[in-house]
Amino acid sequence: MRRRWWSLLAAALLTAGTLLPASPAMAAPTFKVPFPCGQSWSGQTRSDHSPAYAIDFNRTDDLGDPVVASAPGTVDRVTDLGGTSYGRYVRIDHGGGYTTYYAHLNGFNVSVGQTVGYGKVIGWVGSTGGSTGPHLHYEQRVNGNDIQVRFNGSLALYWGTKTYSSDNACSGTTGSGTVNTAGANLTVRSGPGTGYAAVGSVADGTRVTIYCQTSGTTVTGTYGTSSIWDRIGTGRYIADAYVYTGHDSWIPNVPRC
């Protein structure tokens, strides 16, 4: 009888083990470089950084450049610590214990509880908090602990400086618009601003393909005042204030230059 009881107990334990397997760990999100599609940024890691695995991103004249979500998730923190620590920063919860931090921002473009996807602008590069110059302090964490950063599954460089090119939200989507200057030709510039060289013009009424958009010189035109510039070809930009796109601001799904 005792032997039969032990046999039944062993069978029950085996059945329980079969019915209640251990839960597998959730796979990490596919993180992207936290800047618009096509941009290149210098990322630095150093062992005396706090936390150690964070990356500081820089490029020339980067103050005010857009910072985008590196993976889909929900914004769970939008905080301003003033002149200390991270200063203005955003945290995104990606599920499974994974979060990302974006610190020293110049300003915010999201709010707590907001759902974001790849390429969503969450703020702008700044020098707030304990920063000594404009840059983005970026972290990936799991269950609150900082981890070595990966982009597209590939480990970032530890320790040193490396140039990272962003494929964040590179959907290949283009936009279109119609030039409206009330008669005059619209000057095409070599860059996003009136200070760049004129490299041609497009006639009033011309339908143009917009490959990407970026910020530049503020211009007042047919459709109000705007700092948005549209790239209509390699090294060819026109002021969005003179282009009818059907949108008052950025064209949805068109990448940022």
PDB file of C-alpha atoms in Angstrom:
ATOM      1  CA  MET A   1       0.000   0.000   0.000  1.00  0.00           C
ATOM      2  CA  ARG A   2       2.858   2.376   0.871  1.00  0.00           C
ATOM      3  CA  ARG A   3       4.584   1.571  -2.432  1.00  0.00           C
ATOM      4  CA  ARG A   4       1.346   2.293  -4.348  1.00  0.00           C
ATOM      5  CA  TRP A   5       0.948   5.657  -2.513  1.00  0.00           C
ATOM      6  CA  TRP A   6       4.488   6.746  -3.461  1.00  0.00           C
ATOM      7  CA  SER A   7       3.859   5.732  -7.082  1.00  0.00           C
ATOM      8  CA  LEU A   8       0.684   7.816  -7.213  1.00  0.00           C
ATOM      9  CA  LEU A   9       2.499  10.837  -5.662  1.00  0.00           C
ATOM     10  CA  ALA A  10       5.351  10.592  -8.182  1.00  0.00           C
ATOM     11  CA  ALA A  11       2.858  10.411 -11.045  1.00  0.00           C
ATOM     12  CA  ALA A  12       1.017  13.466  -9.720  1.00  0.00           C
ATOM     13  CA  LEU A  13       4.222  15.472  -9.442  1.00  0.00           C
ATOM     14  CA  LEU A  14       5.220  14.485 -12.969  1.00  0.00           C
ATOM     15  CA  THR A  15       1.802  15.504 -14.266  1.00  0.00           C
ATOM     16  CA  ALA A  16       1.994  18.840 -12.437  1.00  0.00           C
ATOM     17  CA  GLY A  17       5.395  19.476 -13.931  1.00  0.00           C
ATOM     18  CA  THR A  18       4.036  18.746 -17.378  1.00  0.00           C
ATOM     19  CA  LEU A  19       1.000  20.961 -16.950  1.00  0.00           C
ATOM     20  CA  LEU A  20       2.841  23.890 -15.338  1.00  0.00           C
ATOM     21  CA  PRO A  21       6.049  24.583 -17.298  1.00  0.00           C
ATOM     22  CA  ALA A  22       8.274  27.488 -16.349  1.00  0.00           C
ATOM     23  CA  SER A  23       7.382  30.698 -18.173  1.00  0.00           C
ATOM     24  CA  PRO A  24      10.017  31.594 -20.802  1.00  0.00           C
ATOM     25  CA  ALA A  25      11.700  34.991 -20.600  1.00  0.00           C
ATOM     26  CA  MET A  26      10.204  37.567 -22.948  1.00  0.00           C
ATOM     27  CA  ALA A  27      12.433  38.394 -25.919  1.00  0.00           C
ATOM     28  CA  ALA A  28      13.998  41.834 -26.036  1.00  0.00           C
ATOM     29  CA  PRO A  29      12.431  44.377 -28.404  1.00  0.00           C
ATOM     30  CA  THR A  30      14.276  45.217 -31.613  1.00  0.00           C
ATOM     31  CA  PHE A  31      15.772  48.539 -30.589  1.00  0.00           C
ATOM     32  CA  LYS A  32      16.728  51.118 -33.212  1.00  0.00           C
ATOM     33  CA  VAL A  33      19.087  54.097 -33.041  1.00  0.00           C
ATOM     34  CA  PRO A  34      17.001  56.856 -31.330  1.00  0.00           C
ATOM     35  CA  PHE A  35      17.202  59.338 -34.202  1.00  0.00           C
ATOM     36  CA  PRO A  36      15.312  59.812 -37.483  1.00  0.00           C
ATOM     37  CA  CYS A  37      15.897  57.561 -40.478  1.00  0.00           C
ATOM     38  CA  GLY A  38      19.148  58.117 -42.354  1.00  0.00           C
ATOM     39  CA  GLN A  39      20.909  60.215 -39.717  1.00  0.00           C
ATOM     40  CA  SER A  40      24.408  59.352 -38.443  1.00  0.00           C
ATOM     41  CA  TRP A  41      25.438  60.040 -34.847  1.00  0.00           C
ATOM     42  CA  SER A  42      28.609  59.548 -32.832  1.00  0.00           C
ATOM     43  CA  GLY A  43      27.937  57.347 -29.796  1.00  0.00           C
ATOM     44  CA  GLN A  44      30.360  57.157 -26.899  1.00  0.00           C
ATOM     45  CA  THR A  45      30.565  54.569 -24.126  1.00  0.00           C
ATOM     46  CA  ARG A  46      32.957  54.752 -21.193  1.00  0.00           C
ATOM     47  CA  SER A  47      33.453  52.709 -18.058  1.00  0.00           C
ATOM     48  CA  ASP A  48      33.124  55.719 -15.732  1.00  0.00           C
ATOM     49  CA  HIS A  49      29.711  56.679 -17.128  1.00  0.00           C
ATOM     50  CA  SER A  50      26.674  56.548 -14.831  1.00  0.00           C
ATOM     51  CA  PRO A  51      25.184  54.103 -15.445  1.00  0.00           C
ATOM     52  CA  ALA A  52      28.098  52.360 -17.122  1.00  0.00           C
ATOM     53  CA  TYR A  53      26.269  50.984 -20.156  1.00  0.00           C
ATOM     54  CA  ALA A  54      24.626  54.261 -21.218  1.00  0.00           C
ATOM     55  CA  ILE A  55      25.564  55.868 -24.559  1.00  0.00           C
ATOM     56  CA  ASP A  56      26.117  59.592 -25.092  1.00  0.00           C
ATOM     57  CA  PHE A  57      25.169  60.642 -28.635  1.00  0.00           C
ATOM     58  CA  ASN A  58      26.517  63.727 -30.412  1.00  0.00           C
ATOM     59  CA  ARG A  59      26.774  65.325 -33.829  1.00  0.00           C
ATOM     60  CA  THR A  60      27.619  68.838 -35.049  1.00  0.00           C
ATOM     61  CA  ASP A  61      25.087  71.531 -34.065  1.00  0.00           C
ATOM     62  CA  ASP A  62      22.811  68.937 -32.477  1.00  0.00           C
ATOM     63  CA  LEU A  63      21.023  71.224 -29.996  1.00  0.00           C
ATOM     64  CA  GLY A  64      17.303  70.941 -30.759  1.00  0.00           C
ATOM     65  CA  ASP A  65      17.613  67.925 -33.067  1.00  0.00           C
ATOM     66  CA  PRO A  66      14.678  65.483 -32.741  1.00  0.00           C
ATOM     67  CA  VAL A  67      14.997  62.369 -30.582  1.00  0.00           C
ATOM     68  CA  VAL A  68      12.736  59.453 -31.503  1.00  0.00           C
ATOM     69  CA  ALA A  69      11.478  56.310 -29.776  1.00  0.00           C
ATOM     70  CA  SER A  70      13.897  53.448 -30.326  1.00  0.00           C
ATOM     71  CA  ALA A  71      11.123  50.828 -30.115  1.00  0.00           C
ATOM     72  CA  PRO A  72       7.333  50.741 -29.699  1.00  0.00           C
ATOM     73  CA  GLY A  73       6.001  51.170 -26.181  1.00  0.00           C
ATOM     74  CA  THR A  74       4.169  53.364 -23.711  1.00  0.00           C
ATOM     75  CA  VAL A  75       5.605  56.549 -22.210  1.00  0.00           C
ATOM     76  CA  ASP A  76       5.548  56.085 -18.438  1.00  0.00           C
ATOM     77  CA  ARG A  77       7.708  58.962 -17.290  1.00  0.00           C
ATOM     78  CA  VAL A  78       8.131  62.569 -18.495  1.00  0.00           C
ATOM     79  CA  THR A  79      10.184  64.299 -15.834  1.00  0.00           C
ATOM     80  CA  ASP A  80      12.125  67.530 -15.303  1.00  0.00           C
ATOM     81  CA  LEU A  81      14.786  67.244 -12.589  1.00  0.00           C
ATOM     82  CA  GLY A  82      15.892  70.816 -13.123  1.00  0.00           C
ATOM     83  CA  GLY A  83      19.625  71.455 -13.067  1.00  0.00           C
ATOM     84  CA  THR A  84      20.585  68.053 -11.676  1.00  0.00           C
ATOM     85  CA  SER A  85      21.084  64.511 -12.932  1.00  0.00           C
ATOM     86  CA  TYR A  86      19.108  63.684 -16.108  1.00  0.00           C
ATOM     87  CA  GLY A  87      17.430  67.087 -16.300  1.00  0.00           C
ATOM     88  CA  ARG A  88      14.484  66.672 -18.654  1.00  0.00           C
ATOM     89  CA  TYR A  89      14.053  63.022 -19.538  1.00  0.00           C
ATOM     90  CA  VAL A  90      11.568  60.530 -20.956  1.00  0.00           C
ATOM     91  CA  ARG A  91      11.203  56.849 -20.117  1.00  0.00           C
ATOM     92  CA  ILE A  92       9.408  54.368 -22.381  1.00  0.00           C
ATOM     93  CA  ASP A  93       8.084  51.013 -21.160  1.00  0.00           C
ATOM     94  CA  HIS A  94       8.442  48.386 -23.900  1.00  0.00           C
ATOM     95  CA  GLY A  95       6.945  45.486 -21.970  1.00  0.00           C
ATOM     96  CA  GLY A  96       8.619  42.396 -20.531  1.00  0.00           C
ATOM     97  CA  GLY A  97      10.592  44.556 -18.092  1.00  0.00           C
ATOM     98  CA  TYR A  98      12.381  46.500 -20.852  1.00  0.00           C
ATOM     99  CA  THR A  99      12.600  50.296 -20.682  1.00  0.00           C
ATOM    100  CA  THR A 100      14.599  53.005 -22.423  1.00  0.00           C
ATOM    101  CA  TYR A 101      15.730  56.383 -21.072  1.00  0.00           C
ATOM    102  CA  TYR A 102      16.300  59.598 -23.059  1.00  0.00           C
ATOM    103  CA  ALA A 103      17.975  62.268 -20.925  1.00  0.00           C
ATOM    104  CA  HIS A 104      19.162  65.919 -20.993  1.00  0.00           C
ATOM    105  CA  LEU A 105      16.355  66.818 -23.413  1.00  0.00           C
ATOM    106  CA  ASN A 106      15.694  70.395 -24.439  1.00  0.00           C
ATOM    107  CA  GLY A 107      11.936  69.771 -24.419  1.00  0.00           C
ATOM    108  CA  PHE A 108       9.208  67.121 -24.534  1.00  0.00           C
ATOM    109  CA  ASN A 109       6.913  66.023 -27.353  1.00  0.00           C
ATOM    110  CA  VAL A 110       5.023  63.243 -25.511  1.00  0.00           C
ATOM    111  CA  SER A 111       3.005  62.761 -22.344  1.00  0.00           C
ATOM    112  CA  VAL A 112       2.658  59.981 -19.778  1.00  0.00           C
ATOM    113  CA  GLY A 113       0.410  57.166 -21.004  1.00  0.00           C
ATOM    114  CA  GLN A 114       0.989  57.920 -24.683  1.00  0.00           C
ATOM    115  CA  THR A 115       1.625  54.971 -26.999  1.00  0.00           C
ATOM    116  CA  VAL A 116       4.572  55.500 -29.352  1.00  0.00           C
ATOM    117  CA  GLY A 117       6.040  53.606 -32.281  1.00  0.00           C
ATOM    118  CA  TYR A 118       9.316  53.600 -34.153  1.00  0.00           C
ATOM    119  CA  GLY A 119      10.332  57.074 -35.280  1.00  0.00           C
ATOM    120  CA  LYS A 120       7.953  58.977 -33.006  1.00  0.00           C
ATOM    121  CA  VAL A 121       9.578  62.254 -31.935  1.00  0.00           C
ATOM    122  CA  ILE A 122       9.578  62.215 -28.124  1.00  0.00           C
ATOM    123  CA  GLY A 123      11.696  65.318 -27.529  1.00  0.00           C
ATOM    124  CA  TRP A 124      14.738  67.280 -28.651  1.00  0.00           C
ATOM    125  CA  VAL A 125      18.454  67.114 -27.877  1.00  0.00           C
ATOM    126  CA  GLY A 126      19.402  69.488 -25.078  1.00  0.00           C
ATOM    127  CA  SER A 127      21.856  70.132 -22.269  1.00  0.00           C
ATOM    128  CA  THR A 128      19.621  70.040 -19.192  1.00  0.00           C
ATOM    129  CA  GLY A 129      20.399  68.587 -15.780  1.00  0.00           C
ATOM    130  CA  GLY A 130      24.025  67.715 -15.096  1.00  0.00           C
ATOM    131  CA  SER A 131      25.018  67.952 -18.768  1.00  0.00           C
ATOM    132  CA  THR A 132      28.044  70.050 -19.761  1.00  0.00           C
ATOM    133  CA  GLY A 133      27.014  70.356 -23.419  1.00  0.00           C
ATOM    134  CA  PRO A 134      24.244  69.304 -25.825  1.00  0.00           C
ATOM    135  CA  HIS A 135      23.925  65.541 -26.279  1.00  0.00           C
ATOM    136  CA  LEU A 136      21.501  62.658 -25.782  1.00  0.00           C
ATOM    137  CA  HIS A 137      22.110  60.324 -22.853  1.00  0.00           C
ATOM    138  CA  TYR A 138      20.478  56.998 -23.837  1.00  0.00           C
ATOM    139  CA  GLU A 139      19.935  53.813 -21.833  1.00  0.00           C
ATOM    140  CA  GLN A 140      18.350  50.415 -22.216  1.00  0.00           C
ATOM    141  CA  ARG A 141      17.244  48.660 -19.019  1.00  0.00           C
ATOM    142  CA  VAL A 142      15.578  45.412 -18.019  1.00  0.00           C
ATOM    143  CA  ASN A 143      13.768  45.155 -14.679  1.00  0.00           C
ATOM    144  CA  GLY A 144      15.357  48.464 -13.711  1.00  0.00           C
ATOM    145  CA  ASN A 145      18.951  47.382 -14.338  1.00  0.00           C
ATOM    146  CA  ASP A 146      20.997  48.966 -17.119  1.00  0.00           C
ATOM    147  CA  ILE A 147      22.130  46.554 -19.818  1.00  0.00           C
ATOM    148  CA  GLN A 148      24.559  46.811 -22.686  1.00  0.00           C
ATOM    149  CA  VAL A 149      22.825  48.569 -25.557  1.00  0.00           C
ATOM    150  CA  ARG A 150      21.932  46.709 -28.733  1.00  0.00           C
ATOM    151  CA  PHE A 151      20.628  48.097 -32.013  1.00  0.00           C
ATOM    152  CA  ASN A 152      18.913  45.645 -34.380  1.00  0.00           C
ATOM    153  CA  GLY A 153      20.232  42.911 -32.086  1.00  0.00           C
ATOM    154  CA  SER A 154      23.887  43.954 -32.479  1.00  0.00           C
ATOM    155  CA  LEU A 155      25.906  44.996 -29.452  1.00  0.00           C
ATOM    156  CA  ALA A 156      27.067  48.614 -29.275  1.00  0.00           C
ATOM    157  CA  LEU A 157      30.778  49.330 -28.973  1.00  0.00           C
ATOM    158  CA  TYR A 158      32.122  48.984 -25.411  1.00  0.00           C
ATOM    159  CA  TRP A 159      34.288  50.922 -24.680  1.00  0.00           C
ATOM    160  CA  GLY A 160      34.901  53.778 -27.116  1.00  0.00           C
ATOM    161  CA  THR A 161      33.280  55.927 -29.796  1.00  0.00           C
ATOM    162  CA  LYS A 162      31.479  54.670 -32.892  1.00  0.00           C
ATOM    163  CA  THR A 163      29.309  56.207 -35.616  1.00  0.00           C
ATOM    164  CA  TYR A 164      25.792  54.749 -35.719  1.00  0.00           C
ATOM    165  CA  SER A 165      23.480  55.151 -38.733  1.00  0.00           C
ATOM    166  CA  SER A 166      19.755  55.107 -38.046  1.00  0.00           C
ATOM    167  CA  ASP A 167      17.264  52.916 -39.894  1.00  0.00           C
ATOM    168  CA  ASN A 168      14.539  53.910 -37.433  1.00  0.00           C
ATOM    169  CA  ALA A 169      11.173  54.063 -39.251  1.00  0.00           C
ATOM    170  CA  CYS A 170      12.840  53.845 -42.661  1.00  0.00           C
ATOM    171  CA  SER A 171       9.701  52.761 -44.457  1.00  0.00           C
ATOM    172  CA  GLY A 172      10.671  54.152 -47.825  1.00  0.00           C
ATOM    173  CA  THR A 173       7.491  56.213 -47.770  1.00  0.00           C
ATOM    174  CA  THR A 174       7.488  59.464 -49.717  1.00  0.00           C
ATOM    175  CA  GLY A 175       5.065  62.362 -49.707  1.00  0.00           C
ATOM    176  CA  SER A 176       3.936  64.776 -52.357  1.00  0.00           C
ATOM    177  CA  GLY A 177       2.818  68.355 -52.612  1.00  0.00           C
ATOM    178  CA  THR A 178       2.045  71.195 -55.005  1.00  0.00           C
ATOM    179  CA  VAL A 179       4.101  74.373 -55.067  1.00  0.00           C
ATOM    180  CA  ASN A 180       1.936  77.471 -54.557  1.00  0.00           C
ATOM    181  CA  THR A 181       3.701  80.827 -54.766  1.00  0.00           C
ATOM    182  CA  ALA A 182       0.920  82.786 -56.466  1.00  0.00           C
ATOM    183  CA  GLY A 183       2.965  83.062 -59.637  1.00  0.00           C
ATOM    184  CA  ALA A 184       6.697  83.306 -58.882  1.00  0.00           C
ATOM    185  CA  ASN A 185       9.187  80.451 -59.100  1.00  0.00           C
ATOM    186  CA  LEU A 186      10.210  78.892 -55.779  1.00  0.00           C
ATOM    187  CA  THR A 187      13.946  78.828 -55.074  1.00  0.00           C
ATOM    188  CA  VAL A 188      15.502  75.417 -54.465  1.00  0.00           C
ATOM    189  CA  ARG A 189      18.304  75.425 -51.883  1.00  0.00           C
ATOM    190  CA  SER A 190      21.218  73.055 -51.309  1.00  0.00           C
ATOM    191  CA  GLY A 191      20.165  72.709 -47.659  1.00  0.00           C
ATOM    192  CA  PRO A 192      17.196  73.409 -45.357  1.00  0.00           C
ATOM    193  CA  GLY A 193      17.436  77.174 -45.094  1.00  0.00           C
ATOM    194  CA  THR A 194      17.643  80.498 -46.852  1.00  0.00           C
ATOM    195  CA  GLY A 195      21.347  80.699 -46.020  1.00  0.00           C
ATOM    196  CA  TYR A 196      22.116  77.748 -48.296  1.00  0.00           C
ATOM    197  CA  ALA A 197      23.083  78.207 -51.937  1.00  0.00           C
ATOM    198  CA  ALA A 198      20.353  78.442 -54.577  1.00  0.00           C
ATOM    199  CA  VAL A 199      20.606  75.405 -56.865  1.00  0.00           C
ATOM    200  CA  GLY A 200      17.589  76.013 -59.094  1.00  0.00           C
ATOM    201  CA  SER A 201      13.890  76.738 -58.898  1.00  0.00           C
ATOM    202  CA  VAL A 202      10.506  75.096 -59.394  1.00  0.00           C
ATOM    203  CA  ALA A 203       7.564  76.774 -61.066  1.00  0.00           C
ATOM    204  CA  ASP A 204       4.322  77.680 -59.336  1.00  0.00           C
ATOM    205  CA  GLY A 205       1.917  74.733 -59.623  1.00  0.00           C
ATOM    206  CA  THR A 206       4.642  72.080 -59.892  1.00  0.00           C
ATOM    207  CA  ARG A 207       3.833  68.737 -58.281  1.00  0.00           C
ATOM    208  CA  VAL A 208       6.856  67.559 -56.245  1.00  0.00           C
ATOM    209  CA  THR A 209       7.850  64.313 -54.540  1.00  0.00           C
ATOM    210  CA  ILE A 210       8.971  64.818 -50.937  1.00  0.00           C
ATOM    211  CA  TYR A 211      11.559  62.256 -49.858  1.00  0.00           C
ATOM    212  CA  CYS A 212      11.999  63.518 -46.301  1.00  0.00           C
ATOM    213  CA  GLN A 213      11.414  66.599 -44.156  1.00  0.00           C
ATOM    214  CA  THR A 214      13.613  68.479 -41.713  1.00  0.00           C
ATOM    215  CA  SER A 215      13.791  71.679 -39.676  1.00  0.00           C
ATOM    216  CA  GLY A 216      15.568  74.767 -40.980  1.00  0.00           C
ATOM    217  CA  THR A 217      15.138  78.505 -41.442  1.00  0.00           C
ATOM    218  CA  THR A 218      11.672  79.757 -40.479  1.00  0.00           C
ATOM    219  CA  VAL A 219       9.861  81.045 -43.577  1.00  0.00           C
ATOM    220  CA  THR A 220       6.537  82.823 -44.001  1.00  0.00           C
ATOM    221  CA  GLY A 221       4.790  81.736 -47.177  1.00  0.00           C
ATOM    222  CA  THR A 222       1.458  80.902 -48.739  1.00  0.00           C
ATOM    223  CA  TYR A 223       0.557  78.461 -45.956  1.00  0.00           C
ATOM    224  CA  GLY A 224       1.719  80.478 -42.955  1.00  0.00           C
ATOM    225  CA  THR A 225       4.977  80.472 -41.053  1.00  0.00           C
ATOM    226  CA  SER A 226       6.957  77.242 -40.805  1.00  0.00           C
ATOM    227  CA  SER A 227      10.494  75.973 -40.184  1.00  0.00           C
ATOM    228  CA  ILE A 228       9.844  72.753 -42.117  1.00  0.00           C
ATOM    229  CA  TRP A 229      11.825  72.147 -45.305  1.00  0.00           C
ATOM    230  CA  ASP A 230      11.079  69.428 -47.870  1.00  0.00           C
ATOM    231  CA  ARG A 231      13.827  67.488 -49.643  1.00  0.00           C
ATOM    232  CA  ILE A 232      12.744  66.981 -53.247  1.00  0.00           C
ATOM    233  CA  GLY A 233      16.000  65.464 -54.472  1.00  0.00           C
ATOM    234  CA  THR A 234      19.625  64.995 -53.509  1.00  0.00           C
ATOM    235  CA  GLY A 235      20.830  68.321 -52.139  1.00  0.00           C
ATOM    236  CA  ARG A 236      17.540  70.002 -53.149  1.00  0.00           C
ATOM    237  CA  TYR A 237      15.281  71.584 -50.508  1.00  0.00           C
ATOM    238  CA  ILE A 238      12.261  73.864 -50.673  1.00  0.00           C
ATOM    239  CA  ALA A 239      10.377  75.700 -47.918  1.00  0.00           C
ATOM    240  CA  ASP A 240       7.267  73.765 -46.875  1.00  0.00           C
ATOM    241  CA  ALA A 241       5.447  77.067 -46.254  1.00  0.00           C
ATOM    242  CA  TYR A 242       4.992  77.309 -50.040  1.00  0.00           C
ATOM    243  CA  VAL A 243       3.920  73.693 -50.598  1.00  0.00           C
ATOM    244  CA  TYR A 244       0.385  72.327 -50.325  1.00  0.00           C
ATOM    245  CA  THR A 245       0.685  68.840 -48.793  1.00  0.00           C
ATOM    246  CA  GLY A 246      -2.714  68.474 -47.159  1.00  0.00           C
ATOM    247  CA  HIS A 247      -1.140  68.680 -43.691  1.00  0.00           C
ATOM    248  CA  ASP A 248      -0.570  71.657 -41.408  1.00  0.00           C
ATOM    249  CA  SER A 249       2.759  70.318 -40.137  1.00  0.00           C
ATOM    250  CA  TRP A 250       4.882  67.206 -40.719  1.00  0.00           C
ATOM    251  CA  ILE A 251       3.535  64.752 -43.292  1.00  0.00           C
ATOM    252  CA  PRO A 252       2.672  61.454 -41.515  1.00  0.00           C
ATOM    253  CA  ASN A 253       4.999  58.534 -42.312  1.00  0.00           C
ATOM    254  CA  VAL A 254       7.417  60.661 -44.352  1.00  0.00           C
ATOM    255  CA  PRO A 255      10.859  60.235 -42.711  1.00  0.00           C
ATOM    256  CA  ARG A 256      12.844  63.071 -41.145  1.00  0.00           C
ATOM    257  CA  CYS A 257      16.030  63.935 -43.008  1.00  0.00           C
TER     258      CYS A 257
END
